[in-house]
Amino acid sequence: KKHTVILSSHILSEVSAVCDYVLIISHGKLVASDTPENLGKLAEGSNTLEMLIKGEKTQIRQALEGIEGVNSVTMEKDEKQNLWSVKVSTEEQNDIREKVFYKMSEINSPIYEMKSRKVSLEEIFLELTEDDKKKKNEKETDKKEGENK
């Protein structure tokens, strides 16, 4: 027989390890309902590649954006090391590390550090509930502005 056990927890790493199906409730509203894996795929930036790269900003950005499977590229200057701190967002099933290595090699931009990171259930929860929190705050601000007129 199949059984359902309802588990309410703020320890999302345990929820992810134990549960087959997850409901996320924010301010009394259901904001997500799916398996932990599918929620991860729906999250923005399912996979993130974090790197430190030396080179010319425009050249690095163009090379990375030209790689198939790249959703977005964000870059910030790391003044201490005189390197670019680069975050590349991809679809979950794409491992582009090798492609990135060869692209940076082609443009003579050495990679000083490369880390691959998957979105956790906690990050998904924060993303989903933050959007809901922003909407609630906007409504409250609109309401207060209406009262002041």
mmCIF file with all atom_site columns, C-alpha atoms in Angstrom:
data_model
loop_
_atom_site.group_PDB
_atom_site.id
_atom_site.type_symbol
_atom_site.label_atom_id
_atom_site.label_alt_id
_atom_site.label_comp_id
_atom_site.label_asym_id
_atom_site.label_entity_id
_atom_site.label_seq_id
_atom_site.pdbx_PDB_ins_code
_atom_site.Cartn_x
_atom_site.Cartn_y
_atom_site.Cartn_z
_atom_site.occupancy
_atom_site.B_iso_or_equiv
_atom_site.pdbx_formal_charge
_atom_site.auth_seq_id
_atom_site.auth_comp_id
_atom_site.auth_asym_id
_atom_site.auth_atom_id
_atom_site.pdbx_PDB_model_num
ATOM 1   C CA . LYS A 1 1   ? 0.000  0.000  0.000   1.00 0.00 ? 1   LYS A CA 1
ATOM 2   C CA . LYS A 1 2   ? 1.003  3.555  -0.629  1.00 0.00 ? 2   LYS A CA 1
ATOM 3   C CA . HIS A 1 3   ? 1.172  5.948  2.300   1.00 0.00 ? 3   HIS A CA 1
ATOM 4   C CA . THR A 1 4   ? 1.459  9.689  2.560   1.00 0.00 ? 4   THR A CA 1
ATOM 5   C CA . VAL A 1 5   ? 3.342  11.282 5.406   1.00 0.00 ? 5   VAL A CA 1
ATOM 6   C CA . ILE A 1 6   ? 3.102  15.025 5.874   1.00 0.00 ? 6   ILE A CA 1
ATOM 7   C CA . LEU A 1 7   ? 6.366  16.554 7.034   1.00 0.00 ? 7   LEU A CA 1
ATOM 8   C CA . SER A 1 8   ? 6.604  20.241 7.854   1.00 0.00 ? 8   SER A CA 1
ATOM 9   C CA . SER A 1 9   ? 10.164 21.457 8.217   1.00 0.00 ? 9   SER A CA 1
ATOM 10  C CA . HIS A 1 10  ? 12.408 24.450 7.768   1.00 0.00 ? 10  HIS A CA 1
ATOM 11  C CA . ILE A 1 11  ? 15.437 22.149 7.359   1.00 0.00 ? 11  ILE A CA 1
ATOM 12  C CA . LEU A 1 12  ? 15.227 21.922 3.588   1.00 0.00 ? 12  LEU A CA 1
ATOM 13  C CA . SER A 1 13  ? 18.279 19.736 3.112   1.00 0.00 ? 13  SER A CA 1
ATOM 14  C CA . GLU A 1 14  ? 16.458 17.005 5.067   1.00 0.00 ? 14  GLU A CA 1
ATOM 15  C CA . VAL A 1 15  ? 13.240 17.576 3.121   1.00 0.00 ? 15  VAL A CA 1
ATOM 16  C CA . SER A 1 16  ? 15.168 17.189 -0.129  1.00 0.00 ? 16  SER A CA 1
ATOM 17  C CA . ALA A 1 17  ? 16.792 13.954 1.091   1.00 0.00 ? 17  ALA A CA 1
ATOM 18  C CA . VAL A 1 18  ? 13.610 12.379 2.513   1.00 0.00 ? 18  VAL A CA 1
ATOM 19  C CA . CYS A 1 19  ? 10.683 13.552 0.393   1.00 0.00 ? 19  CYS A CA 1
ATOM 20  C CA . ASP A 1 20  ? 9.505  12.433 -3.039  1.00 0.00 ? 20  ASP A CA 1
ATOM 21  C CA . TYR A 1 21  ? 7.139  15.401 -3.404  1.00 0.00 ? 21  TYR A CA 1
ATOM 22  C CA . VAL A 1 22  ? 7.324  18.929 -2.006  1.00 0.00 ? 22  VAL A CA 1
ATOM 23  C CA . LEU A 1 23  ? 4.764  21.660 -1.426  1.00 0.00 ? 23  LEU A CA 1
ATOM 24  C CA . ILE A 1 24  ? 6.032  25.172 -0.734  1.00 0.00 ? 24  ILE A CA 1
ATOM 25  C CA . ILE A 1 25  ? 3.632  27.496 1.045   1.00 0.00 ? 25  ILE A CA 1
ATOM 26  C CA . SER A 1 26  ? 4.313  31.214 1.417   1.00 0.00 ? 26  SER A CA 1
ATOM 27  C CA . HIS A 1 27  ? 2.028  33.548 3.411   1.00 0.00 ? 27  HIS A CA 1
ATOM 28  C CA . GLY A 1 28  ? -0.731 30.930 3.362   1.00 0.00 ? 28  GLY A CA 1
ATOM 29  C CA . LYS A 1 29  ? -0.568 30.413 -0.422  1.00 0.00 ? 29  LYS A CA 1
ATOM 30  C CA . LEU A 1 30  ? 0.719  27.395 -2.305  1.00 0.00 ? 30  LEU A CA 1
ATOM 31  C CA . VAL A 1 31  ? 3.580  28.703 -4.476  1.00 0.00 ? 31  VAL A CA 1
ATOM 32  C CA . ALA A 1 32  ? 5.080  25.401 -5.700  1.00 0.00 ? 32  ALA A CA 1
ATOM 33  C CA . SER A 1 33  ? 4.148  21.747 -5.830  1.00 0.00 ? 33  SER A CA 1
ATOM 34  C CA . ASP A 1 34  ? 6.446  19.186 -7.461  1.00 0.00 ? 34  ASP A CA 1
ATOM 35  C CA . THR A 1 35  ? 9.315  16.767 -6.938  1.00 0.00 ? 35  THR A CA 1
ATOM 36  C CA . PRO A 1 36  ? 12.550 18.287 -5.598  1.00 0.00 ? 36  PRO A CA 1
ATOM 37  C CA . GLU A 1 37  ? 14.236 17.469 -8.939  1.00 0.00 ? 37  GLU A CA 1
ATOM 38  C CA . ASN A 1 38  ? 11.566 19.223 -11.029 1.00 0.00 ? 38  ASN A CA 1
ATOM 39  C CA . LEU A 1 39  ? 11.559 22.236 -8.730  1.00 0.00 ? 39  LEU A CA 1
ATOM 40  C CA . GLY A 1 40  ? 15.306 22.460 -9.306  1.00 0.00 ? 40  GLY A CA 1
ATOM 41  C CA . LYS A 1 41  ? 14.791 22.452 -13.074 1.00 0.00 ? 41  LYS A CA 1
ATOM 42  C CA . LEU A 1 42  ? 12.202 25.218 -12.800 1.00 0.00 ? 42  LEU A CA 1
ATOM 43  C CA . ALA A 1 43  ? 14.476 27.409 -10.706 1.00 0.00 ? 43  ALA A CA 1
ATOM 44  C CA . GLU A 1 44  ? 16.293 30.194 -12.456 1.00 0.00 ? 44  GLU A CA 1
ATOM 45  C CA . GLY A 1 45  ? 19.912 29.250 -13.021 1.00 0.00 ? 45  GLY A CA 1
ATOM 46  C CA . SER A 1 46  ? 19.548 25.539 -12.344 1.00 0.00 ? 46  SER A CA 1
ATOM 47  C CA . ASN A 1 47  ? 23.276 25.127 -12.763 1.00 0.00 ? 47  ASN A CA 1
ATOM 48  C CA . THR A 1 48  ? 25.801 27.835 -12.123 1.00 0.00 ? 48  THR A CA 1
ATOM 49  C CA . LEU A 1 49  ? 29.428 27.815 -13.117 1.00 0.00 ? 49  LEU A CA 1
ATOM 50  C CA . GLU A 1 50  ? 31.454 30.238 -10.988 1.00 0.00 ? 50  GLU A CA 1
ATOM 51  C CA . MET A 1 51  ? 34.880 31.225 -12.305 1.00 0.00 ? 51  MET A CA 1
ATOM 52  C CA . LEU A 1 52  ? 37.794 33.610 -11.950 1.00 0.00 ? 52  LEU A CA 1
ATOM 53  C CA . ILE A 1 53  ? 39.159 34.490 -15.395 1.00 0.00 ? 53  ILE A CA 1
ATOM 54  C CA . LYS A 1 54  ? 41.952 36.774 -16.565 1.00 0.00 ? 54  LYS A CA 1
ATOM 55  C CA . GLY A 1 55  ? 41.412 38.668 -19.802 1.00 0.00 ? 55  GLY A CA 1
ATOM 56  C CA . GLU A 1 56  ? 39.394 41.280 -21.658 1.00 0.00 ? 56  GLU A CA 1
ATOM 57  C CA . LYS A 1 57  ? 35.776 41.558 -20.447 1.00 0.00 ? 57  LYS A CA 1
ATOM 58  C CA . THR A 1 58  ? 34.024 41.838 -23.820 1.00 0.00 ? 58  THR A CA 1
ATOM 59  C CA . GLN A 1 59  ? 36.036 38.998 -25.320 1.00 0.00 ? 59  GLN A CA 1
ATOM 60  C CA . ILE A 1 60  ? 35.317 36.700 -22.349 1.00 0.00 ? 60  ILE A CA 1
ATOM 61  C CA . ARG A 1 61  ? 31.580 37.527 -22.364 1.00 0.00 ? 61  ARG A CA 1
ATOM 62  C CA . GLN A 1 62  ? 31.210 36.960 -26.122 1.00 0.00 ? 62  GLN A CA 1
ATOM 63  C CA . ALA A 1 63  ? 33.078 33.651 -25.965 1.00 0.00 ? 63  ALA A CA 1
ATOM 64  C CA . LEU A 1 64  ? 30.932 32.379 -23.064 1.00 0.00 ? 64  LEU A CA 1
ATOM 65  C CA . GLU A 1 65  ? 27.636 33.562 -24.585 1.00 0.00 ? 65  GLU A CA 1
ATOM 66  C CA . GLY A 1 66  ? 28.586 31.710 -27.783 1.00 0.00 ? 66  GLY A CA 1
ATOM 67  C CA . ILE A 1 67  ? 28.588 28.345 -25.986 1.00 0.00 ? 67  ILE A CA 1
ATOM 68  C CA . GLU A 1 68  ? 25.458 26.271 -26.576 1.00 0.00 ? 68  GLU A CA 1
ATOM 69  C CA . GLY A 1 69  ? 23.378 25.842 -23.401 1.00 0.00 ? 69  GLY A CA 1
ATOM 70  C CA . VAL A 1 70  ? 24.454 29.088 -21.709 1.00 0.00 ? 70  VAL A CA 1
ATOM 71  C CA . ASN A 1 71  ? 21.445 31.009 -20.333 1.00 0.00 ? 71  ASN A CA 1
ATOM 72  C CA . SER A 1 72  ? 23.226 34.038 -18.894 1.00 0.00 ? 72  SER A CA 1
ATOM 73  C CA . VAL A 1 73  ? 26.630 35.468 -18.060 1.00 0.00 ? 73  VAL A CA 1
ATOM 74  C CA . THR A 1 74  ? 27.320 37.941 -15.248 1.00 0.00 ? 74  THR A CA 1
ATOM 75  C CA . MET A 1 75  ? 30.719 39.494 -14.646 1.00 0.00 ? 75  MET A CA 1
ATOM 76  C CA . GLU A 1 76  ? 32.245 41.591 -11.867 1.00 0.00 ? 76  GLU A CA 1
ATOM 77  C CA . LYS A 1 77  ? 35.788 42.853 -11.566 1.00 0.00 ? 77  LYS A CA 1
ATOM 78  C CA . ASP A 1 78  ? 37.813 41.316 -8.717  1.00 0.00 ? 78  ASP A CA 1
ATOM 79  C CA . GLU A 1 79  ? 40.143 44.259 -8.125  1.00 0.00 ? 79  GLU A CA 1
ATOM 80  C CA . LYS A 1 80  ? 42.337 42.415 -5.585  1.00 0.00 ? 80  LYS A CA 1
ATOM 81  C CA . GLN A 1 81  ? 43.377 39.733 -8.048  1.00 0.00 ? 81  GLN A CA 1
ATOM 82  C CA . ASN A 1 82  ? 42.840 41.754 -11.252 1.00 0.00 ? 82  ASN A CA 1
ATOM 83  C CA . LEU A 1 83  ? 40.532 38.988 -12.533 1.00 0.00 ? 83  LEU A CA 1
ATOM 84  C CA . TRP A 1 84  ? 36.915 38.742 -13.629 1.00 0.00 ? 84  TRP A CA 1
ATOM 85  C CA . SER A 1 85  ? 34.504 36.985 -11.303 1.00 0.00 ? 85  SER A CA 1
ATOM 86  C CA . VAL A 1 86  ? 32.169 35.264 -13.768 1.00 0.00 ? 86  VAL A CA 1
ATOM 87  C CA . LYS A 1 87  ? 28.891 33.410 -13.195 1.00 0.00 ? 87  LYS A CA 1
ATOM 88  C CA . VAL A 1 88  ? 27.446 31.378 -16.043 1.00 0.00 ? 88  VAL A CA 1
ATOM 89  C CA . SER A 1 89  ? 23.925 29.995 -15.747 1.00 0.00 ? 89  SER A CA 1
ATOM 90  C CA . THR A 1 90  ? 22.978 26.868 -17.729 1.00 0.00 ? 90  THR A CA 1
ATOM 91  C CA . GLU A 1 91  ? 20.199 24.313 -17.984 1.00 0.00 ? 91  GLU A CA 1
ATOM 92  C CA . GLU A 1 92  ? 20.560 21.527 -15.429 1.00 0.00 ? 92  GLU A CA 1
ATOM 93  C CA . GLN A 1 93  ? 21.491 18.764 -17.877 1.00 0.00 ? 93  GLN A CA 1
ATOM 94  C CA . ASN A 1 94  ? 24.319 20.770 -19.497 1.00 0.00 ? 94  ASN A CA 1
ATOM 95  C CA . ASP A 1 95  ? 27.875 20.378 -18.257 1.00 0.00 ? 95  ASP A CA 1
ATOM 96  C CA . ILE A 1 96  ? 29.759 23.036 -20.196 1.00 0.00 ? 96  ILE A CA 1
ATOM 97  C CA . ARG A 1 97  ? 33.015 23.027 -18.211 1.00 0.00 ? 97  ARG A CA 1
ATOM 98  C CA . GLU A 1 98  ? 35.067 21.430 -20.995 1.00 0.00 ? 98  GLU A CA 1
ATOM 99  C CA . LYS A 1 99  ? 33.617 23.785 -23.636 1.00 0.00 ? 99  LYS A CA 1
ATOM 100 C CA . VAL A 1 100 ? 34.390 26.773 -21.383 1.00 0.00 ? 100 VAL A CA 1
ATOM 101 C CA . PHE A 1 101 ? 37.965 25.552 -20.894 1.00 0.00 ? 101 PHE A CA 1
ATOM 102 C CA . TYR A 1 102 ? 38.607 25.306 -24.648 1.00 0.00 ? 102 TYR A CA 1
ATOM 103 C CA . LYS A 1 103 ? 36.883 28.650 -25.418 1.00 0.00 ? 103 LYS A CA 1
ATOM 104 C CA . MET A 1 104 ? 38.981 30.490 -22.832 1.00 0.00 ? 104 MET A CA 1
ATOM 105 C CA . SER A 1 105 ? 42.096 28.751 -24.171 1.00 0.00 ? 105 SER A CA 1
ATOM 106 C CA . GLU A 1 106 ? 41.254 29.968 -27.717 1.00 0.00 ? 106 GLU A CA 1
ATOM 107 C CA . ILE A 1 107 ? 41.133 33.602 -26.563 1.00 0.00 ? 107 ILE A CA 1
ATOM 108 C CA . ASN A 1 108 ? 44.173 33.271 -24.256 1.00 0.00 ? 108 ASN A CA 1
ATOM 109 C CA . SER A 1 109 ? 42.134 33.949 -21.100 1.00 0.00 ? 109 SER A CA 1
ATOM 110 C CA . PRO A 1 110 ? 43.365 31.680 -18.297 1.00 0.00 ? 110 PRO A CA 1
ATOM 111 C CA . ILE A 1 111 ? 40.832 30.299 -15.822 1.00 0.00 ? 111 ILE A CA 1
ATOM 112 C CA . TYR A 1 112 ? 42.159 30.664 -12.271 1.00 0.00 ? 112 TYR A CA 1
ATOM 113 C CA . GLU A 1 113 ? 39.199 28.977 -10.603 1.00 0.00 ? 113 GLU A CA 1
ATOM 114 C CA . MET A 1 114 ? 36.103 27.052 -11.735 1.00 0.00 ? 114 MET A CA 1
ATOM 115 C CA . LYS A 1 115 ? 33.291 25.713 -9.516  1.00 0.00 ? 115 LYS A CA 1
ATOM 116 C CA . SER A 1 116 ? 30.084 24.051 -10.628 1.00 0.00 ? 116 SER A CA 1
ATOM 117 C CA . ARG A 1 117 ? 27.054 24.513 -8.377  1.00 0.00 ? 117 ARG A CA 1
ATOM 118 C CA . LYS A 1 118 ? 23.504 23.159 -8.513  1.00 0.00 ? 118 LYS A CA 1
ATOM 119 C CA . VAL A 1 119 ? 20.603 25.065 -7.017  1.00 0.00 ? 119 VAL A CA 1
ATOM 120 C CA . SER A 1 120 ? 19.528 23.673 -3.637  1.00 0.00 ? 120 SER A CA 1
ATOM 121 C CA . LEU A 1 121 ? 15.948 23.276 -2.435  1.00 0.00 ? 121 LEU A CA 1
ATOM 122 C CA . GLU A 1 122 ? 16.641 26.088 0.030   1.00 0.00 ? 122 GLU A CA 1
ATOM 123 C CA . GLU A 1 123 ? 17.607 28.468 -2.794  1.00 0.00 ? 123 GLU A CA 1
ATOM 124 C CA . ILE A 1 124 ? 14.452 27.480 -4.696  1.00 0.00 ? 124 ILE A CA 1
ATOM 125 C CA . PHE A 1 125 ? 12.365 28.121 -1.576  1.00 0.00 ? 125 PHE A CA 1
ATOM 126 C CA . LEU A 1 126 ? 13.964 31.542 -1.067  1.00 0.00 ? 126 LEU A CA 1
ATOM 127 C CA . GLU A 1 127 ? 13.460 32.459 -4.731  1.00 0.00 ? 127 GLU A CA 1
ATOM 128 C CA . LEU A 1 128 ? 9.790  31.450 -4.689  1.00 0.00 ? 128 LEU A CA 1
ATOM 129 C CA . THR A 1 129 ? 8.918  33.015 -1.348  1.00 0.00 ? 129 THR A CA 1
ATOM 130 C CA . GLU A 1 130 ? 10.923 36.207 -2.044  1.00 0.00 ? 130 GLU A CA 1
ATOM 131 C CA . ASP A 1 131 ? 8.778  36.878 -5.133  1.00 0.00 ? 131 ASP A CA 1
ATOM 132 C CA . ASP A 1 132 ? 5.637  36.376 -3.040  1.00 0.00 ? 132 ASP A CA 1
ATOM 133 C CA . LYS A 1 133 ? 7.021  38.627 -0.291  1.00 0.00 ? 133 LYS A CA 1
ATOM 134 C CA . LYS A 1 134 ? 7.796  41.400 -2.827  1.00 0.00 ? 134 LYS A CA 1
ATOM 135 C CA . LYS A 1 135 ? 4.236  41.224 -4.218  1.00 0.00 ? 135 LYS A CA 1
ATOM 136 C CA . LYS A 1 136 ? 2.787  41.457 -0.709  1.00 0.00 ? 136 LYS A CA 1
ATOM 137 C CA . ASN A 1 137 ? 4.988  44.473 0.134   1.00 0.00 ? 137 ASN A CA 1
ATOM 138 C CA . GLU A 1 138 ? 3.992  46.193 -3.142  1.00 0.00 ? 138 GLU A CA 1
ATOM 139 C CA . LYS A 1 139 ? 0.285  45.736 -2.317  1.00 0.00 ? 139 LYS A CA 1
ATOM 140 C CA . GLU A 1 140 ? 0.808  47.152 1.176   1.00 0.00 ? 140 GLU A CA 1
ATOM 141 C CA . THR A 1 141 ? 2.707  50.160 -0.242  1.00 0.00 ? 141 THR A CA 1
ATOM 142 C CA . ASP A 1 142 ? -0.051 50.779 -2.832  1.00 0.00 ? 142 ASP A CA 1
ATOM 143 C CA . LYS A 1 143 ? -2.670 50.548 -0.100  1.00 0.00 ? 143 LYS A CA 1
ATOM 144 C CA . LYS A 1 144 ? -0.813 53.065 2.124   1.00 0.00 ? 144 LYS A CA 1
ATOM 145 C CA . GLU A 1 145 ? -0.334 55.460 -0.799  1.00 0.00 ? 145 GLU A CA 1
ATOM 146 C CA . GLY A 1 146 ? -4.076 55.230 -1.520  1.00 0.00 ? 146 GLY A CA 1
ATOM 147 C CA . GLU A 1 147 ? -4.869 56.119 2.095   1.00 0.00 ? 147 GLU A CA 1
ATOM 148 C CA . ASN A 1 148 ? -2.540 59.145 2.003   1.00 0.00 ? 148 ASN A CA 1
ATOM 149 C CA . LYS A 1 149 ? -4.284 60.695 -1.023  1.00 0.00 ? 149 LYS A CA 1
#
